[in-house]
Coordinates of C-alpha atoms (C1' of nucleotides) in Angstrom, one line a residue:
Chain A
M603 CA -20.3 -19.9 12.2
N604 CA -19.9 -18.9 8.7
N605 CA -17.3 -16.1 8.9
T606 CA -17.5 -14.6 5.5
T607 CA -15.8 -11.4 5.7
S608 CA -16.5 -10.1 2.2
E609 CA -13.8 -7.5 2.6
P610 CA -11.4 -7.7 -0.5
N611 CA -8.3 -9.7 0.2
I612 CA -5.4 -7.2 0.5
A613 CA -2.8 -9.9 0.8
V614 CA -2.5 -10.7 -2.7
V615 CA -1.7 -7.2 -4.0
A616 CA 0.5 -6.6 -0.9
N617 CA 2.2 -10.0 -1.6
L618 CA 3.0 -9.0 -5.0
I619 CA 4.8 -5.9 -4.0
G620 CA 6.5 -7.6 -0.9
D621 CA 9.0 -9.4 -2.8
N622 CA 12.4 -7.7 -3.3
A623 CA 13.0 -8.1 -6.9
R624 CA 9.3 -7.2 -7.7
A625 CA 9.5 -4.0 -5.5
K626 CA 12.6 -2.8 -7.3
M627 CA 10.9 -3.2 -10.7
L628 CA 7.8 -1.4 -9.5
T629 CA 9.7 1.5 -8.1
A630 CA 11.7 1.7 -11.3
L631 CA 8.4 2.1 -13.1
L632 CA 7.4 4.8 -10.8
G633 CA 9.7 6.8 -13.3
G634 CA 6.5 6.8 -15.7
K635 CA 8.6 5.5 -18.5
A636 CA 7.6 2.2 -19.9
L637 CA 10.6 -0.2 -19.5
T638 CA 11.4 -3.5 -21.0
A639 CA 11.8 -6.9 -19.5
T640 CA 15.7 -6.8 -19.6
E641 CA 16.0 -3.2 -18.4
L642 CA 13.6 -4.3 -15.3
A643 CA 15.8 -7.5 -14.8
L644 CA 18.9 -5.4 -14.6
E645 CA 17.1 -2.9 -12.3
A646 CA 16.2 -5.8 -10.1
D647 CA 19.4 -7.6 -10.3
I648 CA 18.1 -11.0 -11.4
T649 CA 18.3 -13.0 -14.5
S650 CA 16.0 -12.5 -17.5
Q651 CA 14.2 -15.8 -16.6
T652 CA 13.3 -14.8 -13.1
A653 CA 12.3 -11.6 -14.2
S654 CA 10.0 -12.9 -16.7
T655 CA 8.0 -15.0 -14.2
H656 CA 7.9 -12.0 -11.9
L657 CA 6.5 -9.6 -14.6
A658 CA 4.0 -12.3 -15.6
K659 CA 2.8 -12.3 -12.1
L660 CA 2.6 -8.6 -11.8
V661 CA 0.8 -8.3 -15.0
D662 CA -1.7 -11.2 -14.1
G663 CA -2.2 -9.3 -10.8
Q664 CA -3.0 -6.1 -12.8
L665 CA -0.4 -4.0 -11.4
L666 CA 1.3 -3.7 -14.6
H667 CA 0.3 -3.7 -18.2
V668 CA 2.2 -4.7 -21.2
R669 CA 2.6 -3.4 -24.9
K670 CA 4.3 -5.5 -27.3
Q671 CA 6.7 -3.9 -29.8
G672 CA 8.7 -5.8 -32.1
R673 CA 10.7 -8.2 -30.1
H674 CA 10.4 -6.0 -27.1
K675 CA 8.0 -6.0 -24.3
Y676 CA 7.2 -2.6 -22.6
F677 CA 6.0 -2.7 -19.0
Q678 CA 4.1 0.3 -17.3
L679 CA 2.3 0.6 -14.1
M680 CA -1.3 0.0 -14.6
N681 CA -2.6 3.4 -13.6
A682 CA -2.1 6.4 -11.3
S683 CA -3.9 4.8 -8.4
I684 CA -1.3 1.8 -8.3
A685 CA 1.5 4.6 -8.7
Q686 CA 0.0 6.4 -5.6
L687 CA -0.1 3.2 -3.7
L688 CA 3.5 2.8 -4.3
E689 CA 4.3 6.3 -3.3
S690 CA 2.5 6.0 0.0
L691 CA 4.4 2.8 0.6
L692 CA 7.7 4.6 -0.1
N693 CA 6.7 7.3 2.3
I694 CA 5.9 5.0 5.1
S695 CA 8.9 3.0 4.4
A696 CA 11.1 6.2 4.3
S697 CA 9.7 7.2 7.8
L698 CA 10.3 3.9 9.3
A699 CA 13.6 3.1 8.0
P700 CA 15.9 4.9 10.5
E701 CA 18.0 6.4 8.1
Q702 CA 19.0 4.7 4.8
V703 CA 22.7 4.6 4.0
S704 CA 22.5 7.5 1.6
T705 CA 25.5 7.9 -0.4
G706 CA 26.6 7.9 -3.9
P707 CA 25.9 10.5 -6.6
S708 CA 22.8 8.9 -8.0
D709 CA 21.4 9.4 -4.6
I710 CA 21.7 13.1 -4.6
R711 CA 20.3 13.7 -8.0
L712 CA 17.2 11.7 -6.9
K713 CA 16.9 13.9 -4.1
Q714 CA 17.1 16.8 -6.2
A715 CA 14.7 16.1 -8.9
R716 CA 12.8 13.0 -9.9
I717 CA 9.9 11.8 -11.8
C718 CA 6.9 10.5 -9.5
Y719 CA 5.0 8.6 -12.1
D720 CA 3.8 11.5 -14.2
H721 CA 4.8 14.7 -12.2
L722 CA 7.9 16.4 -10.6
A723 CA 9.2 15.3 -7.4
G724 CA 12.2 15.9 -5.0
E725 CA 13.5 19.3 -3.9
L726 CA 12.5 21.0 -7.1
G727 CA 9.1 19.6 -7.0
V728 CA 8.3 21.0 -3.5
E729 CA 10.0 24.3 -4.3
V730 CA 7.4 24.7 -7.2
Y731 CA 4.8 23.9 -5.0
D732 CA 5.7 26.2 -2.2
A733 CA 6.0 28.8 -4.9
L734 CA 2.5 28.4 -6.2
K735 CA 1.2 28.3 -2.8
R736 CA 3.0 31.6 -1.9
Q737 CA 1.5 33.4 -4.8
D738 CA -2.0 32.2 -3.8
F739 CA -2.4 30.1 -7.0
I740 CA -3.2 27.0 -4.9
I741 CA -4.7 26.7 -1.3
D742 CA -3.6 23.8 1.0
N743 CA -5.4 23.0 4.0
G744 CA -2.6 20.6 5.3
S745 CA -3.3 17.5 3.2
E746 CA -5.4 18.7 0.4
T747 CA -5.2 21.3 -2.4
L748 CA -7.4 23.4 -4.6
L749 CA -6.8 25.7 -7.4
T750 CA -7.8 29.2 -6.6
D751 CA -9.2 31.7 -9.3
L752 CA -6.1 33.5 -9.5
G753 CA -4.2 30.0 -10.1
K754 CA -6.6 29.4 -13.0
E755 CA -5.7 32.8 -14.5
F756 CA -2.0 32.0 -14.1
F757 CA -2.0 28.6 -15.6
S758 CA -4.1 29.8 -18.4
S759 CA -1.7 32.7 -19.1
I760 CA 1.1 30.1 -19.3
G761 CA -0.5 27.8 -21.9
F762 CA -2.7 25.3 -19.9
D763 CA -5.9 24.4 -21.6
F764 CA -8.6 24.1 -19.3
S765 CA -11.2 23.0 -21.7
Q766 CA -9.4 19.7 -22.1
V767 CA -9.9 18.9 -18.4
K768 CA -13.6 18.4 -18.5
K769 CA -13.2 15.1 -20.2
S770 CA -11.0 13.7 -17.7
K771 CA -12.1 12.2 -14.4
R772 CA -8.8 12.9 -12.8
P773 CA -8.4 15.8 -10.4
I774 CA -6.7 19.0 -11.7
C775 CA -4.7 19.4 -8.4
K776 CA -3.7 16.9 -6.1
S777 CA -1.0 17.0 -3.4
C778 CA 1.4 14.3 -3.1
L779 CA 3.6 13.8 -0.2
D780 CA 7.3 13.8 -1.1
W781 CA 9.1 10.9 0.7
S782 CA 12.5 12.5 0.6
E783 CA 11.5 16.0 1.4
R784 CA 8.4 15.2 3.7
R785 CA 6.7 17.8 2.0
N786 CA 4.1 18.3 -0.6
H787 CA 4.5 18.4 -4.4
L788 CA 1.9 18.8 -7.0
A789 CA 0.3 15.9 -8.6
G790 CA -3.0 15.6 -10.7
I791 CA -3.5 16.9 -14.3
L792 CA -1.8 20.2 -13.7
G793 CA 1.4 18.5 -12.2
Q794 CA 1.5 16.2 -15.1
W795 CA 1.2 19.2 -17.4
M796 CA 3.9 21.1 -15.7
L797 CA 6.3 18.3 -16.1
N798 CA 5.6 17.7 -19.7
D799 CA 5.8 21.5 -20.3
M800 CA 9.3 21.7 -18.7
F801 CA 10.4 18.7 -20.8
D802 CA 9.0 20.2 -24.1
K803 CA 10.6 23.5 -23.3
G804 CA 13.9 21.6 -22.7
W805 CA 14.5 22.8 -19.4
L806 CA 14.5 19.4 -17.9
E807 CA 16.0 16.3 -19.2
R808 CA 15.3 12.5 -18.3
A809 CA 18.7 10.7 -17.0
L810 CA 19.0 7.3 -18.4
D811 CA 18.6 5.7 -15.1
S812 CA 14.9 6.3 -15.2
R813 CA 13.7 8.3 -12.2
V814 CA 16.3 10.9 -12.1
I815 CA 15.9 14.1 -13.8
N816 CA 18.8 16.3 -14.9
V817 CA 18.5 19.9 -14.5
S818 CA 20.8 22.3 -16.4
N819 CA 21.6 25.6 -14.8
A820 CA 20.0 27.3 -17.7
G821 CA 16.8 25.2 -17.4
L822 CA 16.9 25.8 -13.5
N823 CA 17.1 29.6 -14.1
R824 CA 14.2 29.4 -16.4
I825 CA 11.9 27.4 -14.0
K826 CA 12.8 29.9 -11.3
Y827 CA 11.6 32.8 -13.4
H828 CA 8.7 31.1 -14.9
Y829 CA 7.3 30.0 -11.5
N830 CA 8.8 32.7 -9.6
L831 CA 10.5 30.7 -7.0
S832 CA 11.9 32.3 -4.0
Chain B
M276 CA 28.8 0.1 -11.2
N277 CA 27.6 0.9 -7.6
N278 CA 24.0 1.1 -8.1
T279 CA 23.0 2.5 -4.7
T280 CA 19.4 3.5 -5.2
S281 CA 18.6 5.2 -2.1
E282 CA 14.8 4.7 -2.4
P283 CA 13.2 3.2 0.7
N284 CA 12.7 -0.5 0.3
I285 CA 9.0 -1.0 0.1
A286 CA 9.3 -4.6 0.0
V287 CA 9.6 -4.9 3.7
V288 CA 6.4 -3.3 4.6
A289 CA 4.5 -4.8 1.7
N290 CA 5.8 -8.1 2.7
L291 CA 4.4 -7.8 6.2
I292 CA 1.0 -6.8 4.8
G293 CA 1.3 -9.7 2.2
D294 CA 0.7 -12.7 4.4
N295 CA -2.7 -13.9 4.6
A296 CA -3.1 -14.1 8.3
R297 CA -1.4 -10.8 9.0
A298 CA -3.5 -9.1 6.3
K299 CA -6.7 -10.3 8.2
M300 CA -5.3 -9.0 11.4
L301 CA -4.5 -5.6 10.0
T302 CA -7.9 -5.3 8.3
A303 CA -9.6 -6.3 11.4
L304 CA -7.7 -3.4 13.2
L305 CA -9.0 -1.0 10.7
G306 CA -12.1 -1.1 13.0
G307 CA -10.1 1.3 15.2
K308 CA -10.7 -0.7 18.2
A309 CA -7.7 -2.2 20.1
L310 CA -7.9 -6.0 19.9
T311 CA -6.1 -8.6 22.1
A312 CA -3.9 -11.3 20.7
T313 CA -6.4 -14.0 20.9
E314 CA -9.0 -11.9 19.3
L315 CA -6.9 -11.3 16.4
A316 CA -5.8 -14.9 16.2
L317 CA -9.5 -15.8 15.8
E318 CA -9.8 -13.3 13.3
A319 CA -7.1 -14.7 11.4
D320 CA -8.2 -18.1 11.9
I321 CA -4.8 -19.4 13.1
T322 CA -3.5 -20.6 16.7
S323 CA -2.4 -18.2 19.4
Q324 CA 1.2 -19.2 18.9
T325 CA 1.4 -18.3 15.1
A326 CA -0.4 -15.1 15.9
S327 CA 2.1 -14.1 18.5
T328 CA 4.9 -14.5 16.0
H329 CA 3.0 -12.5 13.4
L330 CA 2.1 -9.9 15.8
A331 CA 5.8 -9.5 17.0
K332 CA 6.7 -9.0 13.4
L333 CA 4.1 -6.4 12.8
V334 CA 5.1 -4.7 15.9
D335 CA 8.8 -4.7 15.1
G336 CA 8.0 -3.5 11.6
Q337 CA 6.1 -0.4 13.3
L338 CA 2.6 -1.2 11.6
L339 CA 1.3 -1.8 15.1
H340 CA 1.8 -0.7 18.7
V341 CA 0.9 -2.7 21.8
R342 CA -0.5 -1.8 25.2
K343 CA 0.0 -4.3 27.9
Q344 CA -3.0 -4.5 30.2
G345 CA -2.8 -7.1 33.1
R346 CA -2.3 -10.1 31.1
H347 CA -3.8 -8.9 28.0
K348 CA -2.1 -7.3 25.2
Y349 CA -4.0 -4.6 23.2
F350 CA -2.7 -4.3 19.4
Q351 CA -3.7 -1.1 17.5
L352 CA -2.7 0.2 14.0
M353 CA 0.4 2.5 14.5
N354 CA -1.3 5.7 13.1
A355 CA -3.6 7.2 10.7
S356 CA -1.1 6.8 7.8
I357 CA -1.0 3.2 8.2
A358 CA -4.8 2.9 8.2
Q359 CA -4.8 5.0 5.0
L360 CA -2.2 2.8 3.3
L361 CA -4.5 -0.2 4.1
E362 CA -7.6 1.4 2.8
S363 CA -6.0 2.3 -0.5
L364 CA -5.0 -1.4 -0.5
L365 CA -8.4 -2.3 0.1
N366 CA -9.6 -0.1 -2.7
I367 CA -7.4 -1.3 -5.2
S368 CA -8.0 -5.1 -4.4
A369 CA -11.8 -4.4 -4.5
S370 CA -11.6 -3.0 -7.8
L371 CA -9.3 -5.8 -9.2
A372 CA -11.0 -8.7 -7.7
P373 CA -13.8 -9.4 -10.1
E374 CA -16.5 -9.8 -7.6
Q375 CA -15.9 -11.3 -4.5
V376 CA -18.4 -14.0 -3.5
S377 CA -20.4 -11.7 -1.5
T378 CA -23.0 -13.7 0.6
G379 CA -23.9 -13.8 4.1
P380 CA -25.5 -11.5 6.6
S381 CA -22.2 -10.0 8.0
D382 CA -21.6 -9.0 4.6
I383 CA -24.7 -6.9 4.3
R384 CA -24.1 -5.1 7.6
L385 CA -20.4 -4.4 6.5
K386 CA -21.8 -2.8 3.5
Q387 CA -24.4 -0.8 5.1
A388 CA -22.2 0.8 7.8
R389 CA -18.8 0.2 9.1
I390 CA -15.9 2.0 10.8
C391 CA -13.1 3.0 8.7
Y392 CA -10.2 3.3 11.5
D393 CA -12.0 6.3 13.1
H394 CA -14.8 7.5 10.9
L395 CA -18.0 6.3 9.2
A396 CA -17.9 4.4 6.2
G397 CA -20.3 2.3 3.8
E398 CA -23.7 3.3 2.5
L399 CA -24.4 5.6 5.5
G400 CA -21.0 7.3 5.2
V401 CA -21.3 8.1 1.8
E402 CA -24.8 9.5 2.3
V403 CA -23.8 11.6 4.9
Y404 CA -21.0 13.0 2.9
D405 CA -23.3 13.6 -0.1
A406 CA -25.7 15.5 2.1
L407 CA -23.0 17.7 3.4
K408 CA -22.0 18.4 -0.2
R409 CA -25.4 19.1 -1.4
Q410 CA -25.8 21.8 1.3
D411 CA -22.5 23.3 0.5
F412 CA -20.9 22.6 3.8
I413 CA -18.1 20.9 2.0
I414 CA -16.7 21.3 -1.6
D415 CA -15.1 18.5 -3.4
N416 CA -13.1 19.0 -6.5
G417 CA -13.0 15.2 -7.5
S418 CA -10.4 13.9 -5.0
E419 CA -10.1 16.4 -2.4
T420 CA -12.4 18.2 0.0
L421 CA -12.5 21.4 1.7
L422 CA -14.7 22.8 4.4
T423 CA -16.7 26.0 3.5
D424 CA -17.6 29.0 5.8
L425 CA -21.3 27.6 5.7
G426 CA -19.9 24.4 6.7
K427 CA -18.0 25.9 9.6
E428 CA -21.2 27.6 10.9
F429 CA -23.1 24.3 10.6
F430 CA -20.7 22.2 12.6
S431 CA -20.2 24.9 15.0
S432 CA -23.9 24.8 15.6
I433 CA -24.2 21.1 16.2
G434 CA -21.3 21.0 18.8
F435 CA -18.0 20.8 17.0
D436 CA -15.4 23.0 18.8
F437 CA -13.0 24.5 16.3
S438 CA -10.5 25.9 18.7
Q439 CA -9.5 22.5 19.7
V440 CA -8.3 21.9 16.0
K441 CA -5.6 24.1 15.8
K442 CA -3.6 22.0 18.1
S443 CA -3.7 19.0 15.7
K444 CA -1.7 18.6 12.5
R445 CA -4.5 16.4 11.1
P446 CA -6.6 17.9 8.4
I447 CA -10.1 18.8 9.4
C448 CA -11.8 17.5 6.2
K449 CA -10.3 14.7 4.3
S450 CA -12.1 12.6 1.6
C451 CA -11.6 8.9 1.9
L452 CA -12.7 6.6 -1.1
D453 CA -15.0 3.8 0.0
W454 CA -14.2 0.5 -1.3
S455 CA -17.7 -0.8 -1.2
E456 CA -19.4 2.2 -2.6
R457 CA -16.6 3.4 -4.8
R458 CA -17.6 6.9 -3.6
N459 CA -16.3 9.3 -1.0
H460 CA -16.9 9.4 2.6
L461 CA -15.7 11.9 5.2
A462 CA -12.4 11.2 7.1
G463 CA -10.2 13.7 9.0
I464 CA -10.7 15.3 12.4
L465 CA -14.4 16.2 11.3
G466 CA -15.0 12.5 10.2
Q467 CA -13.9 11.3 13.6
W468 CA -15.8 13.8 15.6
M469 CA -19.0 13.0 13.7
L470 CA -18.6 9.2 14.3
N471 CA -17.9 9.7 18.0
D472 CA -20.8 12.2 18.3
M473 CA -23.2 9.5 16.8
F474 CA -22.0 7.0 19.2
D475 CA -22.2 9.3 22.1
K476 CA -25.8 10.3 21.1
G477 CA -26.5 6.6 21.0
W478 CA -27.5 6.7 17.3
L479 CA -24.9 4.0 16.5
E480 CA -23.7 0.9 18.2
R481 CA -20.5 -1.3 17.6
A482 CA -21.1 -4.8 16.7
L483 CA -19.2 -7.4 18.4
D484 CA -17.4 -8.2 15.2
S485 CA -15.4 -5.1 15.2
R486 CA -15.8 -3.3 11.9
V487 CA -19.5 -3.5 11.6
I488 CA -21.8 -0.8 13.0
N489 CA -25.3 -1.5 14.1
V490 CA -28.0 0.9 13.0
S491 CA -31.3 1.1 14.6
N492 CA -34.2 2.5 12.9
A493 CA -34.5 5.3 15.6
G494 CA -30.9 6.1 15.2
L495 CA -31.0 6.2 11.4
N496 CA -34.0 8.6 11.6
R497 CA -32.1 10.9 14.0
I498 CA -29.1 10.9 11.6
K499 CA -31.2 11.7 8.6
Y500 CA -32.8 14.7 10.4
H501 CA -29.6 15.9 11.8
Y502 CA -27.6 15.8 8.7
N503 CA -30.4 16.4 6.5
L504 CA -30.1 13.3 4.3
S505 CA -32.1 13.1 1.1
Chain C
dG35 C1' -0.6 -22.0 47.7
dC36 C1' -3.4 -23.8 43.3
dT37 C1' -5.7 -23.1 38.9
dA38 C1' -7.2 -20.8 34.8
dT39 C1' -6.2 -17.7 31.1
dG40 C1' -3.1 -15.0 28.0
dC41 C1' 0.8 -14.8 25.6
dT42 C1' 5.6 -16.4 24.2
dT43 C1' 9.3 -19.7 23.0
dC44 C1' 11.3 -23.8 21.0
dG45 C1' 11.7 -27.4 17.8
dA46 C1' 10.1 -29.9 13.9
dT47 C1' 7.4 -30.1 9.7
dG48 C1' 6.1 -29.0 5.1
dC49 C1' 5.2 -26.1 1.5
dA50 C1' 5.5 -22.2 -1.4
dC51 C1' 8.3 -19.8 -4.3
dA52 C1' 12.5 -17.2 -5.9
dC53 C1' 16.4 -18.6 -8.3
dC54 C1' 19.1 -20.2 -12.1
dG55 C1' 20.8 -23.3 -16.3
dA56 C1' 19.4 -25.1 -20.3
dA57 C1' 16.6 -25.3 -23.9
dC58 C1' 13.0 -23.2 -26.8
dT59 C1' 10.2 -19.6 -29.7
dA60 C1' 9.8 -15.2 -31.8
dT61 C1' 11.4 -10.9 -34.2
dG62 C1' 15.0 -8.2 -36.6
dG63 C1' 18.7 -7.3 -39.1
dA64 C1' 22.7 -8.8 -42.3
Chain D
dT385 C1' 19.4 -17.9 -44.9
dC386 C1' 21.9 -17.2 -40.6
dC387 C1' 22.9 -15.0 -36.5
dA388 C1' 21.9 -12.1 -32.5
dT389 C1' 18.7 -10.5 -29.3
dA390 C1' 14.5 -10.6 -26.5
dG391 C1' 11.7 -13.2 -24.0
dT392 C1' 9.4 -17.8 -22.1
dT393 C1' 9.2 -22.5 -20.3
dC394 C1' 10.6 -26.3 -17.9
dG395 C1' 13.1 -28.9 -14.2
dG396 C1' 15.7 -29.0 -10.2
dT397 C1' 17.6 -26.7 -5.9
dG398 C1' 17.6 -24.5 -1.9
dT399 C1' 15.6 -21.8 1.4
dG400 C1' 12.7 -18.8 4.1
dC401 C1' 8.8 -19.0 6.6
dA402 C1' 4.1 -20.0 8.1
dT403 C1' 2.2 -23.3 10.8
dC404 C1' 1.3 -26.1 15.0
dG405 C1' 2.5 -29.2 19.4
dA406 C1' 4.6 -28.9 23.6
dA407 C1' 6.4 -26.8 27.2
dG408 C1' 7.3 -22.6 29.6
dC409 C1' 6.2 -17.7 31.8
dA410 C1' 3.4 -14.3 33.5
dT411 C1' -0.9 -12.3 35.5
dA412 C1' -5.4 -12.7 37.8
dG413 C1' -8.5 -14.7 40.9
dC414 C1' -9.7 -17.9 44.5

DNA sequence: GCTATGCTTCGATGCACACCGAACTATGGA
DNA sequence: TCCATAGTTCGGTGTGCATCGAAGCATAGC
């Protein structure tokens, strides 16, 4: 019997993620920022040699892409679907792991506000999401999210340009389950735009350790006012 | 520097999936049917001894759960979120793999109609989805799906009981990207109900090799009429 | 009781691969 | 030109783990 199941082989991708060092690099890259080989080596706690071979595999496996800039090599996640895959892995792992030994200051900041590839996550992320829902700017049937007419008006009024959207294939709204909060935050084009807008306005600031976002009291107040958080 | 990133460790779960034999078992279990250890060993092309250790790991890692029945052990995916994770891995792998050597008859049947954990996938799955969309029973903003009032009426009229839904936390509608068609089909409670309903009515029949669905001409005609396929 | 079947445990084997030291190439700056 | 830094390649080491044969339980049927 020629048992040719033609299902794609998920083992290769999973195996790429399934190594400790590589997994650390990938989660670090969930910060959305492009990182160099040495930065990633530090993150994964390995020498630059081993990092090099790991990164070559990840690029070869099309999970990452590279940009060469002078003598640096900047690595980034291939696309949003890879980021999403990593996020769902994070979610499942978080729910399985009994409780992670969660101590240390970097920990708290990670829980408060962090970047999820290209949008806002953590406590602040879900609070903004809830505020949008409360004001009927988005509807949410449990796992999925749609922008209402009211929401369209609102986002237009605060500077989002809907004409640019048509070019893109990416959904405007997308809910993304937050692994630390176990509640939704907003992804998609709108999620990306909101985060960038907050950076532009100076309300948020990237921490040096990639994924964490620093929020000043002033910035937090502006966000609360702007999005009418409760 | 005590670099305690408290992010969950995605390596362990990914590593569980990242073995060839285990990956085959897991994809086989995407058929939704509970399978015994020997069936899974056959599927993965390994001896029962090795299968036993693999399955123990998968259960220990909470990707599967077991039911003992007499001298048999029935394995099943832990929950829908695991199934969803596997589906997104399938999608990504399918898009990365240039083209799988897709020959053999089991292949064609897999592409035509198959089970995706608990709902219909393959060509037939996306055709039904498109038909629902065309008739404005569901709306779809690109990646997410909502049931319309018209749709509620329709599904009530063909026997779906909406009162049962409130108990469940699962979304009624959920779009699920089909890895072979690269288009959406319907998941969620409604997707599950539709598949079961088709089985109940005798329009579809599980093949022996779990994931494939056999569709008779008569059954296909009934489905076309029932859901008004174009 | 005996036998067949389903699954597990143990022990041994062998391979894949993560890891690092050392040496090498490439880029940028003084 | 020379040095420092970023990254790669090569060779060797060690280990984790998938694999199977053989033997051991457990259940079902006779």
